[in-house]
Amino acid sequence: MEKQLAARLEMKRISIAFPGVQALSGVDFAAEGGRAHALIGANGAGKSTLMKVLAGAYGHYTGTIHIDGQEAPIRTPKDAKRHGVQIVYQEVDTALIPNLTVAENIMLERTVHDMKGRQWINWGELHRSAQAVLERMNVQVPTRKLVQELTLAEKQMVLIARSMTLDCRFLVLDEPTAPLSQAETEQLFKLVRLLKAEGVGVIFISHRLPELYEICEDITIMRDGKLVVRDEIARIPQPKVVEHMLGAKLDGQFPQAERTVGDIGFEAKNITDPGKVDGVNLAVRAGEIIGLAGLVGAGKTELCRALFGASPSATGDIIVRGRKLRVGSPHDAVRGGLALVPEERRREGVFVGESVGDNLTAAVLSRFAAWGSWLSRKKEKAAAAEMIASLGIKTPSERSLVRNLSGGNQQKVAIGKWLLADADVYIFDEPTKGVDVGAKRDIYELVAGLAARGKCVLYASSELPELLGLTDRMYVMYDGTIRKELVTKDTSEEEILLYSTGGMAK
């Protein structure tokens, strides 16, 4: 890509409202080509909404957008792309076509544009063009592979590659590193540096502060739909950033309450899912929080799905409170006292097109059924309202659609559904992915509260600080197997990483 003149983007007095909520109130935002700009704030602060305005996803805003001093009337995604604005959303599966190949997904928009007046596609040229983009990004993904066969990290890279096929002056990355390993994150950063060198402006939304300080020159902090601070990132210490985000200092991120640990309440024996999980054995005591550590691709998600009956090919024994279960499906798992909060909350954890109340009560509808058939909407609404209040879910009402909530509040809904179900075993798969520091603390409190009630908790995460701050013991996974069992108070990040990468102690 040839060097282009660095552009300047200005968004002035941007306001937008949705039913029951004022999402943005007179926000000013500016970014420069050739620089990376961190856009952060607590969940619900309005940062993703602001970028969706820029990307043309929300056209009913007030205010103006200017590029290089000229007004850019962006009201649709097509308008945004015409002005050189590209966005890669956090929920990658919503933007990809699973039954098309990698090349077809990467070249999708270019193909649609080039097909005007043509009757055929040069498939060889399409794959060569896609391969060239991937090679420039240093991404090793076969162009003829179906997207549905890719890992989450690979799907993320395919989306970024697609944005590179069109004229791009400003690239918005919404939580791009959430599904990536450390090596994949470093690969992404190399690409960001390349784009900056070519004059592209990168707007980087992330809750991982250290990586923002590594890759960004500028920072904008939002809170409650308003601009709080805009400055060069090197001028603001990390603790001050958190304070600006929350409006208060963050004290004691991890719960310190003592818990009473009882007998073994959950056992998994010889769990095997061909090509994914190989002979895993683990046990969780009542009142214990057990971590499941490992890098991206280690098999944590696959193990969680196998334990919950979500993989038909999985075998092995599941024992809850001394009783062996037949877990052939998620329905069997729920009946046996298991609950899973999955990694992909929008695709598997919540019904985004349904209300908050309907989501919260979905797993326990029989509790509100009169005479075995008729639902008592009054009881259902009361239970949902109580859960909304106890979890601090920010929503205008229980009737609001889940798709309109922030990521952190969606995650609280996904957890709250299972709190109402009162399961014996709670399995959490990356529950704080894409969640701000304030919402993370709320989730930690919820998890610790479950353990305090004597529940068995299995907590899968690639975030080492939260495993060290929250768990009692942990199993470290590598290549679909348990590499090591560790007592949390006696281990360190270095030891966890050693086993996560397949190493063994001397």
Short mmCIF file of C-alpha atoms in Angstrom, two decimals, residues 90-99 146-156 159 179 276 301-302 305 308 310 330 340-354 359 402-403 407 410-411 413-414 417-418 429-430 433:
data_model
loop_
_atom_site.label_atom_id
_atom_site.label_comp_id
_atom_site.label_asym_id
_atom_site.label_seq_id
_atom_site.Cartn_x
_atom_site.Cartn_y
_atom_site.Cartn_z
CA GLN A 90 -15.88 -7.42 18.51
CA GLU A 91 -18.43 -10.15 17.73
CA VAL A 92 -16.71 -11.60 14.69
CA ASP A 93 -19.25 -14.30 13.84
CA THR A 94 -21.94 -11.72 13.09
CA ALA A 95 -19.84 -10.28 10.24
CA LEU A 96 -18.62 -13.47 8.57
CA ILE A 97 -20.37 -16.01 6.31
CA PRO A 98 -19.49 -19.39 7.84
CA ASN A 99 -20.08 -21.59 4.80
CA LEU A 146 -14.28 -22.68 5.31
CA VAL A 147 -14.67 -19.91 7.88
CA GLN A 148 -16.83 -22.17 10.08
CA GLU A 149 -13.74 -24.36 10.56
CA LEU A 150 -11.58 -21.51 11.90
CA THR A 151 -10.71 -20.67 15.47
CA LEU A 152 -12.00 -17.45 16.98
CA ALA A 153 -8.57 -15.87 16.60
CA GLU A 154 -8.38 -16.81 12.92
CA LYS A 155 -11.84 -15.37 12.27
CA GLN A 156 -10.68 -12.08 13.81
CA LEU A 159 -12.17 -9.71 9.32
CA PRO A 179 -9.79 -13.65 21.37
CA LYS A 276 -9.96 -31.27 20.92
CA THR A 301 -13.48 -23.81 25.59
CA GLU A 302 -13.70 -27.28 24.08
CA ARG A 305 -18.48 -27.47 26.06
CA PHE A 308 -21.87 -29.24 29.46
CA ALA A 310 -22.56 -29.32 23.99
CA PRO A 330 -27.04 -29.23 27.38
CA LEU A 340 -22.34 -22.81 31.55
CA VAL A 341 -21.63 -19.15 30.86
CA PRO A 342 -19.98 -19.47 27.40
CA GLU A 343 -17.21 -17.41 25.87
CA GLU A 344 -19.32 -16.21 22.95
CA ARG A 345 -22.12 -14.56 24.92
CA ARG A 346 -23.98 -13.01 21.96
CA ARG A 347 -24.04 -16.27 19.99
CA GLU A 348 -24.48 -18.82 22.81
CA GLY A 349 -25.04 -17.06 26.15
CA VAL A 350 -28.02 -14.77 25.52
CA PHE A 351 -30.88 -14.24 23.08
CA VAL A 352 -29.91 -10.82 21.76
CA GLY A 353 -33.26 -10.26 20.07
CA GLU A 354 -35.25 -10.92 23.26
CA ASN A 359 -33.34 -13.91 29.02
CA VAL A 402 -30.40 -7.44 25.24
CA ARG A 403 -28.78 -6.34 21.96
CA GLY A 407 -21.00 -5.97 26.66
CA GLN A 410 -24.96 -8.56 28.48
CA GLN A 411 -22.53 -10.73 30.43
CA VAL A 413 -27.59 -11.16 31.99
CA ALA A 414 -25.86 -14.37 30.85
CA LYS A 417 -29.95 -16.50 34.02
CA TRP A 418 -28.04 -19.26 35.80
CA ASP A 429 -15.57 -19.64 30.00
CA GLU A 430 -13.68 -16.33 29.67
CA LYS A 433 -13.67 -10.96 27.86
#
